[in-house]
Amino acid sequence: MTKRVSKLIGVGAYLPERAVSNDDLTQTVDTSDEWIRERTGIRQRHIAADHELTSDLATHAARRALENAGVTPDDIDLIVVSTTTPDRTFPATAAYVQEKLGIRRGAAFDLQAVCSGFVFGLATVDGLLKQGTAETALLIGAETFSRLLDWEDRSTCVLFGDGAGAVVLKAEEVADSDGPAGILGHHIRTDGRKADLLYVDGGPSSTGTIGHVRMQGPQVFKHAVTNISTAIVEVLKGADVSIDAVDWFVPHQANQRILDGVAKKLGIAEDRVVSTVANHGNTSAASIPLALNTAVADGRIKKGDLVLFEAMGGGFTWGAALVKL
Ligand code: UT7
């Protein structure tokens, strides 16, 4: 017997050239390198150039992922861009990415789950590949989050940055006897009652403006550790995999203290958690593939490894996904 699975066959990422250090931010807001590092682990963030759009960042990351996967744009018949910062209200940023990559077939659409966008995207693409809607997909998390920031609000502007990461996912028929392969499971959740704890105070149908990020940081923090831990337990239970069998944890990179809190709660050794938050801050939907790309590029994560992704964001949204590479 065979089964159809979704395999992750390539990863790529892109950070804008301009890096802004914590010290740079002290020139414009009342903060310090010490506060930012101690409370978040962030040392710098990258900020897109004025002419760079989310679709540009996404396209750079996608090209690198295609190359890493050894496929061409002609092989792609599905593009999902997880983003909170689309180029325009419509069409989807994915449509611009499709055009920039010269892809002429399949479907392309955006997905909005804020910082959980990559995990929600994995669940969505997995479903579409397994049911035969597409054969080879690009899942991209891309953000120009700096454009949503109130640069006078020190409680948010020091936390976020711009960037993009992409993976190529491919449907494959494998023999049951080959054992677990590809995306082994996912668990995604939303609780709209918590929407006002992390949101943007603008939008096309409310204010007609773009708006700025507003966050009750400590409240979000409290829920993050609990929700992420629950999602990890659920996804492992669903896949019948023990936490010790997981080779690498690749979390959404919001705050080093959240990464540490989850690892401590679940008894995960620090050296199995990939952390890149120091280098780019919270890049929302882009942060997981950015971290994955780093650990694949430096040789830590290898083919055959069991990797767990997890995230939590506005909505609230949260989730986890387990992938055998
Ligand atoms: O990706 C989506 C999910 N988002 C998150 O995961 C973010 C979750 N929340 C957090 O990561 C943390 O709550 C923050 C990093 C946002 C804040 O850390 P905190 O330890 O919860 O600090 P706080 O908000 O309780 O603020 C502590 C103090 C306050 O001063 P007082 O009232 O004690 O005098 C703040 O005004 O720190 C002050 N503060 C700052 N000081 C220097 C807030 N922001 C800054 C700043 N620089 N940038």
Short mmCIF file of C-alpha atoms and ligand atoms in Angstrom, two decimals:
data_model
loop_
_atom_site.label_atom_id
_atom_site.label_comp_id
_atom_site.label_asym_id
_atom_site.label_seq_id
_atom_site.Cartn_x
_atom_site.Cartn_y
_atom_site.Cartn_z
CA MET A 1 0.00 0.00 0.00
CA THR A 2 1.10 3.58 -0.62
CA LYS A 3 0.06 6.91 0.86
CA ARG A 4 0.30 10.48 -0.41
CA VAL A 5 2.45 12.69 1.81
CA SER A 6 3.65 16.31 1.76
CA LYS A 7 7.41 16.53 1.88
CA LEU A 8 9.41 19.64 2.73
CA ILE A 9 12.15 19.55 0.09
CA GLY A 10 13.75 23.01 0.24
CA VAL A 11 14.12 26.17 2.30
CA GLY A 12 15.35 29.70 1.65
CA ALA A 13 15.27 33.05 3.38
CA TYR A 14 15.97 36.72 2.88
CA LEU A 15 16.71 39.56 5.28
CA PRO A 16 16.84 43.16 4.06
CA GLU A 17 20.34 44.63 4.01
CA ARG A 18 19.80 47.35 6.59
CA ALA A 19 20.29 46.13 10.18
CA VAL A 20 19.18 48.42 13.00
CA SER A 21 20.80 47.76 16.38
CA ASN A 22 19.25 48.30 19.79
CA ASP A 23 21.64 51.20 20.28
CA ASP A 24 20.38 52.75 17.03
CA LEU A 25 16.85 52.72 18.47
CA THR A 26 17.96 54.60 21.58
CA GLN A 27 18.44 57.63 19.32
CA THR A 28 14.67 57.84 18.74
CA VAL A 29 12.89 56.16 21.67
CA ASP A 30 13.45 55.97 25.43
CA THR A 31 14.93 52.47 25.59
CA SER A 32 18.27 50.73 26.07
CA ASP A 33 20.22 47.85 24.59
CA GLU A 34 20.24 46.28 28.04
CA TRP A 35 16.43 46.38 28.43
CA ILE A 36 15.79 44.96 24.97
CA ARG A 37 18.35 42.17 25.32
CA GLU A 38 17.28 41.17 28.82
CA ARG A 39 13.54 41.22 28.13
CA THR A 40 13.57 39.78 24.61
CA GLY A 41 17.00 38.50 23.53
CA ILE A 42 16.85 40.78 20.46
CA ARG A 43 20.08 42.50 19.40
CA GLN A 44 19.09 43.86 16.02
CA ARG A 45 16.34 43.81 13.42
CA HIS A 46 16.45 44.25 9.64
CA ILE A 47 14.38 46.96 8.00
CA ALA A 48 13.32 46.86 4.34
CA ALA A 49 14.49 49.67 2.06
CA ASP A 50 11.82 52.17 1.03
CA HIS A 51 11.48 50.59 -2.41
CA GLU A 52 11.29 47.00 -1.07
CA LEU A 53 7.82 45.48 -0.81
CA THR A 54 6.71 42.35 0.99
CA SER A 55 6.46 40.63 -2.41
CA ASP A 56 10.11 41.51 -3.10
CA LEU A 57 11.27 39.95 0.16
CA ALA A 58 9.05 36.94 -0.51
CA THR A 59 10.39 36.52 -4.04
CA HIS A 60 14.03 36.60 -2.88
CA ALA A 61 13.31 33.93 -0.25
CA ALA A 62 11.30 31.85 -2.73
CA ARG A 63 14.08 31.86 -5.33
CA ARG A 64 16.52 30.58 -2.71
CA ALA A 65 14.07 27.89 -1.59
CA LEU A 66 13.52 26.75 -5.20
CA GLU A 67 17.26 26.50 -5.71
CA ASN A 68 17.71 24.62 -2.44
CA ALA A 69 14.93 22.19 -3.46
CA GLY A 70 16.35 21.73 -6.96
CA VAL A 71 13.08 22.69 -8.66
CA THR A 72 12.21 25.49 -11.10
CA PRO A 73 9.34 27.99 -11.05
CA ASP A 74 7.68 25.84 -13.74
CA ASP A 75 7.29 23.05 -11.20
CA ILE A 76 5.22 25.21 -8.83
CA ASP A 77 1.43 24.99 -8.99
CA LEU A 78 0.54 26.57 -5.65
CA ILE A 79 1.82 29.63 -3.80
CA VAL A 80 0.67 30.55 -0.32
CA VAL A 81 2.06 33.73 1.19
CA SER A 82 1.46 34.08 4.91
CA THR A 83 1.63 37.80 5.64
CA THR A 84 0.13 40.55 7.73
CA THR A 85 1.75 43.25 5.64
CA PRO A 86 0.56 42.73 2.05
CA ASP A 87 1.82 45.03 -0.72
CA ARG A 88 -1.76 46.15 -1.28
CA THR A 89 -5.13 45.41 0.31
CA PHE A 90 -5.70 43.36 -2.83
CA PRO A 91 -4.72 41.49 -4.93
CA ALA A 92 -2.95 38.97 -2.76
CA THR A 93 0.80 39.45 -2.38
CA ALA A 94 1.02 35.85 -3.61
CA ALA A 95 -0.23 37.03 -7.01
CA TYR A 96 2.67 39.49 -7.26
CA VAL A 97 5.11 36.79 -6.18
CA GLN A 98 3.69 34.46 -8.84
CA GLU A 99 4.24 37.16 -11.46
CA LYS A 100 7.77 38.02 -10.24
CA LEU A 101 8.77 34.35 -10.37
CA GLY A 102 7.27 33.95 -13.85
CA ILE A 103 4.89 31.20 -12.74
CA ARG A 104 1.98 30.81 -15.15
CA ARG A 105 -0.17 28.09 -13.62
CA GLY A 106 -1.82 26.95 -10.44
CA ALA A 107 -3.24 29.13 -7.67
CA ALA A 108 -1.73 31.80 -5.44
CA PHE A 109 -3.29 33.34 -2.36
CA ASP A 110 -2.44 34.99 0.95
CA LEU A 111 -3.11 33.61 4.39
CA GLN A 112 -3.61 35.79 7.45
CA ALA A 113 -2.79 34.28 10.83
CA VAL A 114 -0.21 36.92 11.86
CA CYS A 115 2.75 35.33 13.68
CA SER A 116 1.19 31.86 13.37
CA GLY A 117 0.97 32.27 9.59
CA PHE A 118 3.70 29.78 8.76
CA VAL A 119 2.21 26.99 10.89
CA PHE A 120 -1.31 27.71 9.57
CA GLY A 121 0.24 27.71 6.08
CA LEU A 122 1.82 24.29 6.61
CA ALA A 123 -1.56 22.90 7.66
CA THR A 124 -3.29 24.51 4.64
CA VAL A 125 -0.74 23.45 2.05
CA ASP A 126 -0.55 19.94 3.52
CA GLY A 127 -4.29 19.56 3.01
CA LEU A 128 -4.20 20.88 -0.56
CA LEU A 129 -1.27 18.65 -1.53
CA LYS A 130 -2.72 15.54 0.06
CA GLN A 131 -6.09 15.94 -1.64
CA GLY A 132 -4.42 16.44 -5.03
CA THR A 133 -5.24 20.12 -5.60
CA ALA A 134 -1.54 20.76 -6.24
CA GLU A 135 1.69 18.84 -6.65
CA THR A 136 4.47 21.27 -5.67
CA ALA A 137 3.89 24.33 -3.50
CA LEU A 138 5.76 27.35 -2.27
CA LEU A 139 4.85 28.37 1.26
CA ILE A 140 6.27 31.76 2.09
CA GLY A 141 6.18 33.81 5.28
CA ALA A 142 7.01 37.41 4.39
CA GLU A 143 6.65 40.67 6.29
CA THR A 144 7.50 44.33 6.13
CA PHE A 145 6.31 44.58 9.71
CA SER A 146 8.24 47.82 10.28
CA ARG A 147 5.50 49.57 8.29
CA LEU A 148 2.89 48.69 10.91
CA LEU A 149 4.91 50.03 13.82
CA ASP A 150 4.30 53.15 15.85
CA TRP A 151 7.92 54.26 16.13
CA GLU A 152 7.05 56.34 19.22
CA ASP A 153 5.73 53.32 21.11
CA ARG A 154 8.77 51.74 22.77
CA SER A 155 6.74 48.79 24.01
CA THR A 156 6.28 47.51 20.44
CA CYS A 157 8.70 49.19 18.03
CA VAL A 158 11.78 47.52 19.49
CA LEU A 159 10.34 44.03 19.04
CA PHE A 160 9.66 43.60 15.34
CA GLY A 161 11.56 43.46 12.06
CA ASP A 162 11.25 42.67 8.35
CA GLY A 163 12.18 39.49 6.50
CA ALA A 164 11.00 36.50 4.54
CA GLY A 165 11.43 32.74 4.52
CA ALA A 166 10.10 30.11 2.16
CA VAL A 167 9.80 26.36 1.86
CA VAL A 168 9.01 24.10 -1.08
CA LEU A 169 6.53 21.34 -0.29
CA LYS A 170 5.94 18.45 -2.67
CA ALA A 171 3.31 15.72 -2.77
CA GLU A 172 4.78 12.24 -3.01
CA GLU A 173 3.45 8.69 -3.01
CA VAL A 174 5.41 6.62 -0.51
CA ALA A 175 5.06 3.04 0.61
CA ASP A 176 3.38 2.55 3.99
CA SER A 177 6.28 0.30 4.87
CA ASP A 178 8.66 3.29 4.52
CA GLY A 179 7.35 4.66 7.83
CA PRO A 180 6.44 8.27 8.66
CA ALA A 181 7.36 10.83 5.98
CA GLY A 182 6.84 14.54 5.35
CA ILE A 183 4.32 16.55 7.37
CA LEU A 184 3.25 14.16 10.14
CA GLY A 185 0.69 16.38 11.83
CA HIS A 186 -0.46 19.84 12.78
CA HIS A 187 -2.59 21.47 15.41
CA ILE A 188 -3.95 24.98 14.79
CA ARG A 189 -6.19 27.07 17.02
CA THR A 190 -7.76 30.55 17.23
CA ASP A 191 -9.44 32.32 20.14
CA GLY A 192 -11.12 35.51 18.93
CA ARG A 193 -11.97 36.56 22.49
CA LYS A 194 -8.33 37.60 22.84
CA ALA A 195 -8.24 39.69 19.65
CA ASP A 196 -7.87 42.99 21.53
CA LEU A 197 -4.67 41.93 23.29
CA LEU A 198 -2.66 42.09 20.04
CA TYR A 199 -4.04 43.86 17.00
CA VAL A 200 -3.60 46.68 14.48
CA ASP A 201 -5.76 49.75 15.09
CA GLY A 202 -6.64 50.28 11.44
CA GLY A 203 -7.89 48.51 8.35
CA PRO A 204 -9.88 48.96 5.13
CA SER A 205 -13.33 48.42 6.64
CA SER A 206 -12.78 50.13 10.00
CA THR A 207 -10.64 53.25 9.72
CA GLY A 208 -9.62 53.19 6.08
CA THR A 209 -6.03 53.50 7.26
CA ILE A 210 -3.24 50.96 7.70
CA GLY A 211 -3.00 51.45 11.47
CA HIS A 212 -0.33 50.49 14.01
CA VAL A 213 0.41 47.44 16.12
CA ARG A 214 -1.03 47.58 19.64
CA MET A 215 -0.14 44.94 22.19
CA GLN A 216 -0.72 44.10 25.84
CA GLY A 217 2.75 42.51 26.01
CA PRO A 218 2.65 40.82 29.42
CA GLN A 219 -0.81 39.33 28.71
CA VAL A 220 0.34 37.97 25.36
CA PHE A 221 3.46 36.57 26.99
CA LYS A 222 1.43 34.72 29.61
CA HIS A 223 -0.83 33.06 27.04
CA ALA A 224 2.04 32.34 24.63
CA VAL A 225 3.89 29.87 26.84
CA THR A 226 0.67 28.01 27.79
CA ASN A 227 -0.85 27.91 24.30
CA ILE A 228 2.34 26.90 22.52
CA SER A 229 3.03 24.16 25.05
CA THR A 230 -0.51 22.80 24.63
CA ALA A 231 -0.19 22.83 20.83
CA ILE A 232 3.11 20.93 21.00
CA VAL A 233 1.61 18.29 23.26
CA GLU A 234 -1.43 17.94 20.96
CA VAL A 235 0.54 17.59 17.75
CA LEU A 236 2.87 15.00 19.29
CA LYS A 237 -0.10 13.07 20.65
CA GLY A 238 -1.80 13.13 17.23
CA ALA A 239 1.33 11.82 15.52
CA ASP A 240 2.06 9.34 18.33
CA VAL A 241 5.57 10.71 18.74
CA SER A 242 7.32 11.33 22.06
CA ILE A 243 8.93 14.69 22.75
CA ASP A 244 12.32 13.01 23.10
CA ALA A 245 12.08 11.74 19.52
CA VAL A 246 12.00 15.29 18.15
CA ASP A 247 15.42 16.32 16.86
CA TRP A 248 14.83 20.06 16.54
CA PHE A 249 12.37 22.64 17.79
CA VAL A 250 12.05 25.58 15.40
CA PRO A 251 9.79 28.09 17.15
CA HIS A 252 8.32 31.39 16.08
CA GLN A 253 10.99 33.89 17.08
CA ALA A 254 9.15 36.47 19.21
CA ASN A 255 11.05 36.56 22.46
CA GLN A 256 13.90 34.42 23.83
CA ARG A 257 12.06 34.26 27.16
CA ILE A 258 9.06 32.60 25.47
CA LEU A 259 11.37 30.07 23.79
CA ASP A 260 13.03 29.35 27.14
CA GLY A 261 9.68 29.21 28.97
CA VAL A 262 8.23 26.61 26.58
CA ALA A 263 11.43 24.54 26.62
CA LYS A 264 11.48 24.55 30.42
CA LYS A 265 7.79 23.66 30.72
CA LEU A 266 8.14 20.69 28.36
CA GLY A 267 11.63 19.60 29.41
CA ILE A 268 13.22 20.33 26.03
CA ALA A 269 17.02 20.70 26.11
CA GLU A 270 18.16 24.20 25.16
CA ASP A 271 20.52 22.88 22.47
CA ARG A 272 17.61 21.39 20.51
CA VAL A 273 15.88 24.77 20.15
CA VAL A 274 16.82 26.92 17.16
CA SER A 275 16.95 30.57 18.13
CA THR A 276 17.59 33.41 15.68
CA VAL A 277 15.57 36.12 17.43
CA ALA A 278 18.76 38.00 18.38
CA ASN A 279 19.55 38.61 14.72
CA HIS A 280 16.18 39.70 13.33
CA GLY A 281 13.63 40.23 16.12
CA ASN A 282 10.02 39.20 15.62
CA THR A 283 9.40 38.93 11.88
CA SER A 284 5.91 37.49 12.36
CA ALA A 285 5.06 34.85 9.70
CA ALA A 286 8.64 34.93 8.36
CA SER A 287 10.38 33.95 11.57
CA ILE A 288 10.03 30.15 11.49
CA PRO A 289 11.37 29.67 7.95
CA LEU A 290 14.12 32.21 8.71
CA ALA A 291 15.17 30.10 11.70
CA LEU A 292 14.81 26.85 9.76
CA ASN A 293 16.95 28.22 6.96
CA THR A 294 19.69 29.22 9.41
CA ALA A 295 19.85 25.77 11.02
CA VAL A 296 19.75 23.95 7.66
CA ALA A 297 22.45 26.23 6.22
CA ASP A 298 24.79 25.78 9.21
CA GLY A 299 24.36 21.99 9.07
CA ARG A 300 22.50 21.49 12.34
CA ILE A 301 19.23 20.32 10.72
CA LYS A 302 19.68 17.49 8.24
CA LYS A 303 17.56 15.33 5.98
CA GLY A 304 15.76 12.69 8.01
CA ASP A 305 15.49 14.87 11.13
CA LEU A 306 12.20 15.22 12.96
CA VAL A 307 11.44 18.92 13.31
CA LEU A 308 8.72 20.63 15.33
CA PHE A 309 7.46 24.11 14.44
CA GLU A 310 5.35 26.20 16.79
CA ALA A 311 3.92 29.70 16.91
CA MET A 312 1.53 32.08 18.60
CA GLY A 313 0.21 35.40 17.37
CA GLY A 314 -2.59 37.94 17.10
CA GLY A 315 -6.13 36.61 17.01
CA PHE A 316 -5.05 34.87 19.21
CA THR A 317 -3.80 32.23 16.84
CA TRP A 318 -1.43 29.45 17.77
CA GLY A 319 -0.32 26.06 16.62
CA ALA A 320 2.37 23.49 16.01
CA ALA A 321 3.41 21.21 13.16
CA LEU A 322 5.63 18.14 13.05
CA VAL A 323 7.69 17.39 9.95
CA LYS A 324 10.06 14.56 9.03
CA LEU A 325 12.56 16.11 6.66
O1 UT7 B 1 4.64 37.32 18.05
C1 UT7 B 1 3.42 37.63 18.61
C2 UT7 B 1 3.42 37.41 20.02
N1 UT7 B 1 4.02 38.51 20.74
C3 UT7 B 1 4.77 38.22 21.74
O2 UT7 B 1 5.06 37.07 21.95
C4 UT7 B 1 5.19 39.30 22.69
C5 UT7 B 1 4.89 38.85 24.10
N2 UT7 B 1 5.28 39.80 25.13
C6 UT7 B 1 6.59 40.04 25.41
O3 UT7 B 1 7.48 39.52 24.77
C7 UT7 B 1 6.90 40.93 26.59
O4 UT7 B 1 5.73 41.16 27.33
C8 UT7 B 1 7.51 42.30 26.17
C9 UT7 B 1 8.92 42.08 25.66
C10 UT7 B 1 6.67 42.95 25.12
C11 UT7 B 1 7.60 43.22 27.39
O5 UT7 B 1 8.36 42.61 28.43
P1 UT7 B 1 7.78 42.60 29.90
O6 UT7 B 1 8.81 41.99 30.75
O7 UT7 B 1 6.43 41.95 29.87
O8 UT7 B 1 7.72 44.15 30.26
P2 UT7 B 1 6.45 45.07 30.62
O9 UT7 B 1 5.61 45.29 29.42
O10 UT7 B 1 5.80 44.51 31.85
O11 UT7 B 1 7.17 46.41 30.98
C12 UT7 B 1 8.08 46.51 32.08
C13 UT7 B 1 8.62 47.92 32.15
C14 UT7 B 1 7.53 48.98 32.10
O12 UT7 B 1 7.93 50.06 32.94
P3 UT7 B 1 7.33 50.21 34.43
O13 UT7 B 1 5.85 50.31 34.25
O14 UT7 B 1 7.74 48.95 35.16
O15 UT7 B 1 7.98 51.43 34.93
C15 UT7 B 1 7.55 49.46 30.68
O16 UT7 B 1 7.09 50.78 30.53
O17 UT7 B 1 9.46 48.18 31.00
C16 UT7 B 1 9.02 49.36 30.34
N3 UT7 B 1 9.29 49.24 28.93
C17 UT7 B 1 10.48 49.57 28.39
N4 UT7 B 1 11.61 50.06 28.91
C18 UT7 B 1 12.65 50.25 28.10
C19 UT7 B 1 8.47 48.78 27.95
N5 UT7 B 1 9.11 48.79 26.78
C20 UT7 B 1 10.36 49.28 27.01
C21 UT7 B 1 11.47 49.53 26.21
N6 UT7 B 1 12.59 50.00 26.78
N7 UT7 B 1 11.47 49.26 24.88
#
